[in-house]
Structure formats: C-alpha cells, structure tokens
Amino acid sequence: MYANLGIGIPTIIPNYLPDDIVVFFQSENGMLGVGPYPAENEADADLINPGKETVSELKGCSYFKSSDSFGMIRGGHLDLTVLGGIEVSKNGDLANWVIPGKMVKGMGGAMDLVAGGSKVVITMKHVDKNKPKVLEQCQLPLTGKGVVSKLITDLAVFEFDKEKGMILTEIYEDVTLDQVIASTACKFEVAHDLKTIKL
Amino acid sequence: MISLLKKYFSKRLVRNAEEAMSGIKSGNKLIFGGFGLCGIPENMLRFLINRDDIKDLEVVSDNGGTANIGLGVLMKQNKIKRMYASFIGVNPVFQKSYLGGDLELELIPQGTLAEKLRSGGAGIPGFYTRTGVNTLVEEGGIPIKYNKDGTVAIYSQPKETRIIKERKYLFEESIRGDFALIKAWKGDTIGNLVFRKTARNFNIDAATAGKVCIAEVEELVNPGEISPDEIHLPGIYVNKIFKGEKYDKPIENLVTRESREKAKDDKVIIKYIK
C-alpha cells in the first residue's frame, strides 16, 4: 500500500504499524518509501519529510520531482491519505489550512491530497477547548468538500457515507455514547455493530 | 571533443553567483527551487541578501525558508513585493510581513504550483485540475494583500470552471519567470544536472519555467563524467552554471532516533491527543 501522512498526529502512525504490513509512505516533497528517523550520525540535510524533519531511506525507496509527486497524488495512485484537521462537517467537508484573522498556514499539499481520489482519513482532537470541531457545517474556509471518508478522534471513529452521512463506527472503551453526542455539533448515525476500542 | 564542447558552451559556465546573476534587476520574477531549507540555492540567496539595490522582487517558491535563513531574510529586508507559495506555516517573518501588509502573497496549492511551473516550462499555458474545487481557490476571496490597518486590499479572483466527464475542474494558468534559481548536487560544465535525495523537490520544475535558468552545484565535473542515464535535468534548460562557494546545508528540523527516544514519544503523544 502507498500512503501519504500529513504533519502532526498522522506522523506517529508508522510507530504503530503491525510487522506484517508493508506500507510505502509518500513524502510529497518527492519521495516514496520514507524510513524512520535516522541515527544521529546519519541525519542528512538532503533527506527530509514534508515537516522538514530528517528521515531515512527504506529499501526500495525512490525520489522524484514535485510535479511527479503531485501527479501521483492527483492521479489517484495513492491508496490512502491521513491528514490533521481543524474542522470536519457531517457531509465530509474538511477545513485545515487557515483561520481567517488568526492563523494563516497555507494549504501546502492538502488540497491536492484530498482531491486525488485516494481514501482520506482525518485524525484530530474531537473538541478544541470545549469548542466542537465536528460540525453541521464547517465555519472555516474549506480544504475540500465531501472528501473525508473516515474521521479518527480521541473519542471515537466515524465513517462518511454519501447517502447515510456520518456514522459512528468505533468508540474508545473509556468513552460513553453520550459523551460523543455532547462533544459533536451535528447529528450522526450509530453503526449497528458499533465496536469498542480497547486502550 | 571536450575542449570543443567547453568552447561552444563557454558562456554557460561562470565563476560565481555574482557573475551568474549580473542580469537580475529590481522587479524581476524569480522562481526558486528548494523545499524549506532543502535544496535551496544558498550562494545565490546570499548574493541577493547582500545586494540592497535589488528589490521589489516577485518570488515563486513553495515556502519561504525560515526567519533567519534563505528567503526569510529577503522578506525581513523588504526586498520581496509578491510571493507565490503554498505554505507559510512556520516562518513568523513571512506571516508578519503578509498580515502587516508589507508582502503580497498568492497562496497556491503545492501540486498546482508544481504543475504551473512544469506546464509553464513545457509550453502549456494552463490546465484544468480538481485541486481547490469548491474552496476559496475556486471561488476567490483569499487575501493577497492586506492594508496596514488589517483590512484587505486585494483578494484572489474566482477561477473559471468546467465540467469534464461529470466532474468539476478549475482552470489554472501556468507560471513563467524571468529567472529560475536552482541548486543541484552535481553538474557538468554544460549544465547537465543530478540532484540528491529529496533536494530534487521543486528544482527541476522551477528550472524549466525560467526564461533564464541559473544553477549552482556542489560538485562540478566535465561533460561525459556523469552517466547520461543518470542525468535528471538535461543542460538545455540551464543557461548558467557555477560551483557554489560554500554550502551550510542547514537542517530545519533535526529529528533522530536518539532525540525521539529522549522525548519519550508515547507519553508526549497521549498528552497531546487527550
């Protein structure tokens, strides 16, 4: 599988991969097959990830120019994209690049990644200082409309379905359904086979 | 043969940044290779930082370096009039100049920026893309220039859209610039270039989109010393080449196995999520 991981929470994913899964991580600055952080004496200024952190090579990795990198992203050649989010709406809209008047980060590659036709998973905190982040409609300028297929927060996991909308599919064992409802500013369905995530 | 080649291409090989950049003037549009601090033309940046008579520049670069290295310094010096970039996230100078009205900024999705350069260099004036559809990139309204009082002086314009096979796409115009300033690992004296690891990034796309492309390299060799199969960018795109005097090759975020272990990863992460 080929996957792209955004900056922030998604970057910890490689630490939790089972040993029997092979994932080639794509780094949109021009690399497939990103390896773990290097040993101190192997750090290389010419070898970084999109967060500008030093990384290493996996066997079978490759390098390419930016337009090729986004060609494979836009062209739907990646299987999975995992990004951080500021807001997600019940129809799968994502906002994560600007808070007008407060924070301008720029969209970087996020708009390309969500437009590329790969499965898009968003990882983020469920609420921000008691302010809900999962909403009826995003208040912030969008990164993409109807692009999220799965949302993983510190309370629960949701899937997005074009017809059924937002569906709660998994919940952490120390979280109650009422807690999720109270922390979510939109309606959602609860899956018949709602799973519990053990910690 | 090599001496004939050298003679024929004698104007291509120059001694240093000063000689290579003699044609650059205030108001020029410069396209930079590099991503963050990785693969940036350090020697040419140093030259621009030291030349106070060159200003009002338009700069195309994926991001803006850091506060104290690279393009961030040109911003502090107020030499850049307008930036075309995808990300300004971690550079406080960039944010301040933009929000304070000193710097115009056209935010462009990273892949769209790369393709604008690639197509610009390939003689394609524009293209339709899915990136940015149903966002402010399509609808317009992203502030390009702020007034000193914080109000917006210039907004981005709406983009033309078109339905192709039942999906909506938006039209993006290509970019060309007066100069492309790029950095390669190794080059020969007639401009064939090889890049190293992720330092390739925007360098190739940038190179093709400049009316004049200047390349600086860490290592300069004679034609024939690089295997033709290993050349990443053919010399036809490169108008001037020189061996950089000095490379600091700074690392923006040094993260190592050792430093991660010290941070006791998991505890930090759990605290962050909860």
XYZ file of N, CA and C in Angstrom, chain A residues 23-155:
399
model
N 3.862 -0.800 4.080
C 3.331 0.473 3.595
C 4.490 1.316 3.094
N 4.362 1.795 1.853
C 5.317 2.770 1.342
C 4.741 4.151 1.611
N 5.400 4.905 2.482
C 4.913 6.244 2.769
C 5.458 7.215 1.732
N 4.528 8.021 1.207
C 4.922 9.018 0.224
C 5.139 10.335 0.937
N 6.207 10.999 0.579
C 6.504 12.305 1.121
C 6.361 13.263 -0.052
N 5.429 14.225 0.043
C 5.077 14.976 -1.173
C 6.194 15.891 -1.669
N 7.239 16.067 -0.872
C 8.379 16.813 -1.406
C 9.239 15.944 -2.329
N 8.844 14.680 -2.525
C 9.484 13.908 -3.593
C 10.111 12.585 -3.223
N 9.407 11.792 -2.410
C 9.990 10.502 -2.025
C 8.890 9.475 -1.780
N 9.134 8.260 -2.225
C 8.292 7.117 -1.870
C 9.156 6.158 -1.080
N 8.633 5.674 0.053
C 9.419 4.742 0.855
C 10.204 5.458 1.935
N 9.501 6.349 2.670
C 10.150 7.090 3.746
C 10.442 6.141 4.912
N 11.661 6.166 5.399
C 12.047 5.325 6.520
C 11.961 6.074 7.832
N 12.319 5.404 8.931
C 12.227 6.029 10.256
C 13.218 7.196 10.417
N 13.100 7.888 11.535
C 14.075 8.939 11.829
C 15.465 8.324 11.850
N 16.464 9.058 11.381
C 17.808 8.483 11.252
C 18.551 8.445 12.589
N 19.599 7.646 12.627
C 20.525 7.735 13.756
C 21.212 9.098 13.665
N 21.709 9.579 14.798
C 22.256 10.932 14.842
C 23.337 11.172 13.785
N 24.199 10.174 13.591
C 25.299 10.364 12.641
C 24.873 10.123 11.192
N 23.587 9.810 10.965
C 23.117 9.580 9.597
C 22.152 10.655 9.116
N 21.860 11.644 9.958
C 20.944 12.718 9.550
C 21.529 13.446 8.343
N 20.690 13.733 7.359
C 21.151 14.251 6.072
C 20.250 15.424 5.672
N 20.860 16.583 5.440
C 20.087 17.780 5.077
C 19.321 17.588 3.772
N 19.769 16.650 2.936
C 19.100 16.406 1.654
C 17.995 15.361 1.760
N 17.684 14.928 2.969
C 16.705 13.848 3.114
C 15.712 14.199 4.225
N 14.620 14.842 3.812
C 13.634 15.322 4.798
C 12.217 14.952 4.376
N 11.291 15.026 5.343
C 9.869 14.796 5.050
C 9.167 16.151 4.902
N 7.861 16.151 4.614
C 7.178 17.442 4.394
C 7.200 18.350 5.624
N 7.375 17.759 6.823
C 7.516 18.581 8.018
C 8.936 19.078 8.199
N 9.775 18.869 7.156
C 11.186 19.274 7.160
C 11.988 18.577 8.248
N 11.502 17.418 8.676
C 12.248 16.610 9.638
C 13.162 15.654 8.880
N 14.317 15.383 9.453
C 15.217 14.416 8.847
C 14.597 13.021 8.918
N 14.708 12.276 7.837
C 14.197 10.897 7.791
C 15.274 10.001 7.174
N 14.923 8.726 6.926
C 15.893 7.821 6.312
C 15.236 7.105 5.139
N 16.035 6.296 4.446
C 15.542 5.571 3.276
C 15.111 4.166 3.667
N 14.004 3.705 3.078
C 13.671 2.283 3.176
C 14.213 1.601 1.929
N 14.496 0.324 2.033
C 14.893 -0.421 0.818
C 13.759 -0.332 -0.204
N 14.116 -0.003 -1.437
C 13.081 0.102 -2.465
C 12.485 1.492 -2.596
N 13.054 2.464 -1.880
C 12.513 3.826 -1.971
C 12.943 4.492 -3.273
N 12.289 5.598 -3.601
C 12.658 6.346 -4.806
C 12.435 7.843 -4.587
N 13.102 8.626 -5.410
C 12.987 10.091 -5.351
C 12.467 10.609 -6.681
N 11.766 11.741 -6.627
C 11.239 12.333 -7.855
C 10.979 13.820 -7.626
N 10.716 14.532 -8.740
C 10.474 15.973 -8.641
C 9.045 16.250 -8.168
N 8.792 17.502 -7.776
C 7.497 17.874 -7.200
C 6.324 17.606 -8.142
N 6.477 17.937 -9.435
C 5.324 17.745 -10.331
C 5.002 16.262 -10.491
N 6.002 15.385 -10.426
C 5.737 13.936 -10.443
C 5.039 13.510 -9.161
N 5.502 14.097 -8.050
C 4.940 13.751 -6.755
C 3.446 14.031 -6.725
N 3.074 15.207 -7.224
C 1.656 15.561 -7.203
C 0.903 14.939 -8.368
N 1.625 14.511 -9.387
C 0.998 13.712 -10.434
C 0.493 12.404 -9.851
N 1.298 11.776 -9.009
C 0.841 10.506 -8.420
C -0.250 10.736 -7.387
N -0.241 11.894 -6.742
C -1.297 12.220 -5.774
C -2.609 12.508 -6.506
N -2.578 13.461 -7.421
C -3.802 13.848 -8.132
C -4.332 12.733 -9.004
N -3.402 11.963 -9.546
C -3.776 10.897 -10.471
C -4.389 9.695 -9.786
N -4.541 9.743 -8.474
C -5.209 8.655 -7.766
C -4.354 7.417 -7.585
N -3.043 7.570 -7.582
C -2.170 6.399 -7.455
C -1.882 6.020 -6.008
N -2.209 6.923 -5.077
C -2.034 6.571 -3.665
C -3.288 5.859 -3.169
N -3.112 4.980 -2.174
C -4.266 4.285 -1.604
C -4.887 5.082 -0.469
N -4.057 5.798 0.249
C -4.537 6.389 1.497
C -3.834 7.717 1.790
N -4.616 8.670 2.302
C -4.075 9.936 2.782
C -4.563 10.145 4.206
N -3.665 10.446 5.122
C -4.077 10.747 6.500
C -3.618 12.161 6.841
N -4.571 13.022 7.187
C -4.245 14.419 7.464
C -4.803 14.847 8.805
N -4.248 15.884 9.367
C -4.823 16.514 10.546
C -5.974 17.412 10.111
N -6.847 17.788 11.051
C -7.980 18.641 10.699
C -8.209 19.699 11.749
N -8.810 20.814 11.337
C -9.264 21.805 12.313
C -10.780 21.652 12.486
N -11.491 21.486 11.357
C -12.930 21.215 11.408
C -13.281 20.142 10.375
N -14.269 19.299 10.747
C -14.847 18.336 9.799
C -16.354 18.464 9.922
N -17.053 18.462 8.789
C -18.518 18.550 8.859
C -19.132 17.189 8.589
N -20.451 17.062 8.868
C -21.092 15.753 8.789
C -21.144 15.206 7.357
N -21.038 16.094 6.360
C -21.013 15.569 4.986
C -19.585 15.362 4.466
N -18.619 15.403 5.375
C -17.254 15.059 4.973
C -16.435 16.225 4.445
N -16.887 17.448 4.718
C -16.056 18.614 4.354
C -14.905 18.714 5.350
N -13.777 19.215 4.867
C -12.593 19.363 5.721
C -12.086 20.796 5.657
N -11.745 21.346 6.831
C -11.074 22.655 6.882
C -9.816 22.490 7.714
N -8.676 22.842 7.166
C -7.441 22.713 7.959
C -6.299 23.611 7.498
N -6.612 24.685 6.758
C -5.456 25.438 6.253
C -5.413 26.901 6.681
N -6.504 27.402 7.198
C -6.475 28.830 7.569
C -7.562 29.126 8.606
N -7.258 29.997 9.559
C -8.281 30.569 10.445
C -8.231 32.064 10.194
N -9.161 32.590 9.384
C -9.060 33.993 8.963
C -8.865 34.934 10.158
N -7.908 35.830 10.004
C -7.637 36.814 11.035
C -6.738 36.304 12.154
N -6.548 34.970 12.218
C -5.777 34.418 13.332
C -4.544 33.669 12.874
N -4.770 32.693 12.000
C -3.668 31.827 11.609
C -3.717 31.571 10.110
N -2.626 31.863 9.442
C -2.506 31.520 8.037
C -1.333 30.572 7.901
N -1.627 29.362 7.559
C -0.555 28.379 7.351
C -0.301 28.194 5.871
N -1.367 28.286 5.121
C -1.302 27.905 3.716
C -1.747 26.466 3.582
N -2.208 26.113 2.390
C -2.763 24.776 2.197
C -1.679 23.740 1.928
N -0.453 24.183 1.627
C 0.574 23.202 1.286
C 0.022 22.219 0.266
N 0.204 20.938 0.515
C -0.288 19.926 -0.423
C -1.652 19.362 -0.066
N -2.293 19.906 0.986
C -3.522 19.279 1.492
C -4.659 19.278 0.472
N -4.817 20.378 -0.256
C -5.923 20.429 -1.230
C -5.708 19.447 -2.361
N -4.455 19.223 -2.736
C -4.143 18.236 -3.776
C -4.398 16.827 -3.241
N -3.991 16.603 -1.995
C -4.119 15.268 -1.408
C -5.585 14.858 -1.280
N -6.464 15.796 -0.900
C -7.867 15.416 -0.746
C -8.608 15.404 -2.084
N -8.005 15.985 -3.110
C -8.652 15.998 -4.424
C -8.225 14.798 -5.261
N -7.354 13.977 -4.696
C -6.681 12.969 -5.508
C -7.382 11.642 -5.663
N -8.504 11.476 -5.007
C -9.224 10.226 -5.210
C -8.737 9.073 -4.356
N -7.760 9.290 -3.469
C -7.395 8.233 -2.533
C -8.329 8.339 -1.336
N -8.371 7.294 -0.514
C -9.174 7.344 0.706
C -8.567 8.393 1.643
N -9.401 9.281 2.191
C -8.895 10.347 3.054
C -9.351 10.111 4.498
N -8.389 9.940 5.388
C -8.671 9.760 6.808
C -8.180 11.004 7.543
N -9.024 11.549 8.401
C -8.632 12.721 9.193
C -8.439 12.296 10.647
N -7.331 12.705 11.234
C -7.087 12.464 12.655
C -7.018 13.819 13.351
N -7.807 13.973 14.408
C -7.751 15.250 15.146
C -8.388 15.092 16.527
N -8.173 16.084 17.378
C -8.872 16.108 18.658
C -10.360 16.341 18.381
N -11.225 15.757 19.233
C -12.653 15.860 18.965
C -13.182 17.269 19.235
N -12.681 17.864 20.302
C -13.066 19.249 20.608
C -11.800 20.056 20.880
N -11.910 21.375 20.688
C -10.785 22.254 20.965
C -11.193 23.177 22.111
N -10.671 22.932 23.284
C -11.024 23.726 24.470
C -12.539 23.899 24.572
N -13.261 22.796 24.597
C -14.730 22.765 24.698
C -15.450 23.267 23.450
N -14.700 23.674 22.452
C -15.337 24.118 21.208
C -15.380 22.939 20.238
N -16.589 22.562 19.777
C -16.655 21.389 18.896
C -15.922 21.617 17.572
N -15.324 20.568 17.061
C -14.627 20.608 15.774
C -15.344 19.767 14.721
N -16.277 18.901 15.215
C -17.078 18.096 14.285
C -18.442 18.774 14.196
N -18.776 19.295 13.016
C -19.846 20.282 12.897
C -20.865 19.923 11.821
N -22.019 20.588 11.940
C -23.043 20.508 10.896
C -22.443 21.043 9.575
N -21.803 22.199 9.686
C -21.137 22.818 8.528
C -19.841 23.456 9.000
N -18.787 23.330 8.225
C -17.526 23.956 8.619
C -17.694 25.474 8.620
N -17.125 26.119 9.623
C -17.166 27.577 9.691
C -15.967 28.184 8.967
N -14.894 27.436 8.876
C -13.649 27.930 8.274
C -13.621 27.621 6.777
N -12.796 28.354 6.024
C -12.644 28.054 4.597
C -12.228 26.592 4.385
N -12.828 25.943 3.400
C -12.619 24.504 3.204
C -11.282 24.183 2.544
N -10.796 22.993 2.856
C -9.674 22.394 2.129
C -10.227 21.517 1.011
N -11.373 20.892 1.296
C -12.046 20.080 0.296
C -13.475 19.825 0.729
N -14.364 19.662 -0.247
C -15.788 19.460 0.050
C -16.145 17.993 -0.150
N -16.728 17.395 0.900
C -17.160 15.996 0.798
C -16.026 15.040 0.517
N -14.874 15.282 1.107
C -13.680 14.496 0.764
C -13.280 13.484 1.847
N -13.826 13.631 3.062
C -13.379 12.779 4.171
C -14.088 11.437 4.115
N -13.341 10.333 4.186
C -14.006 9.034 4.260
C -13.985 8.457 5.674
N -13.049 8.888 6.492
C -13.021 8.402 7.869
C -12.436 9.479 8.777
N -13.015 9.592 9.992
C -12.523 10.560 10.972
C -12.166 9.809 12.248
N -10.919 9.986 12.697
C -10.483 9.343 13.938
C -10.160 10.451 14.943
N -10.889 10.470 16.077
C -10.603 11.475 17.101
C -10.162 10.771 18.389
N -9.958 11.550 19.441
C -9.578 10.952 20.719
C -10.794 10.395 21.459
N -11.988 10.499 20.858
C -13.185 9.903 21.459
C -13.710 8.720 20.660
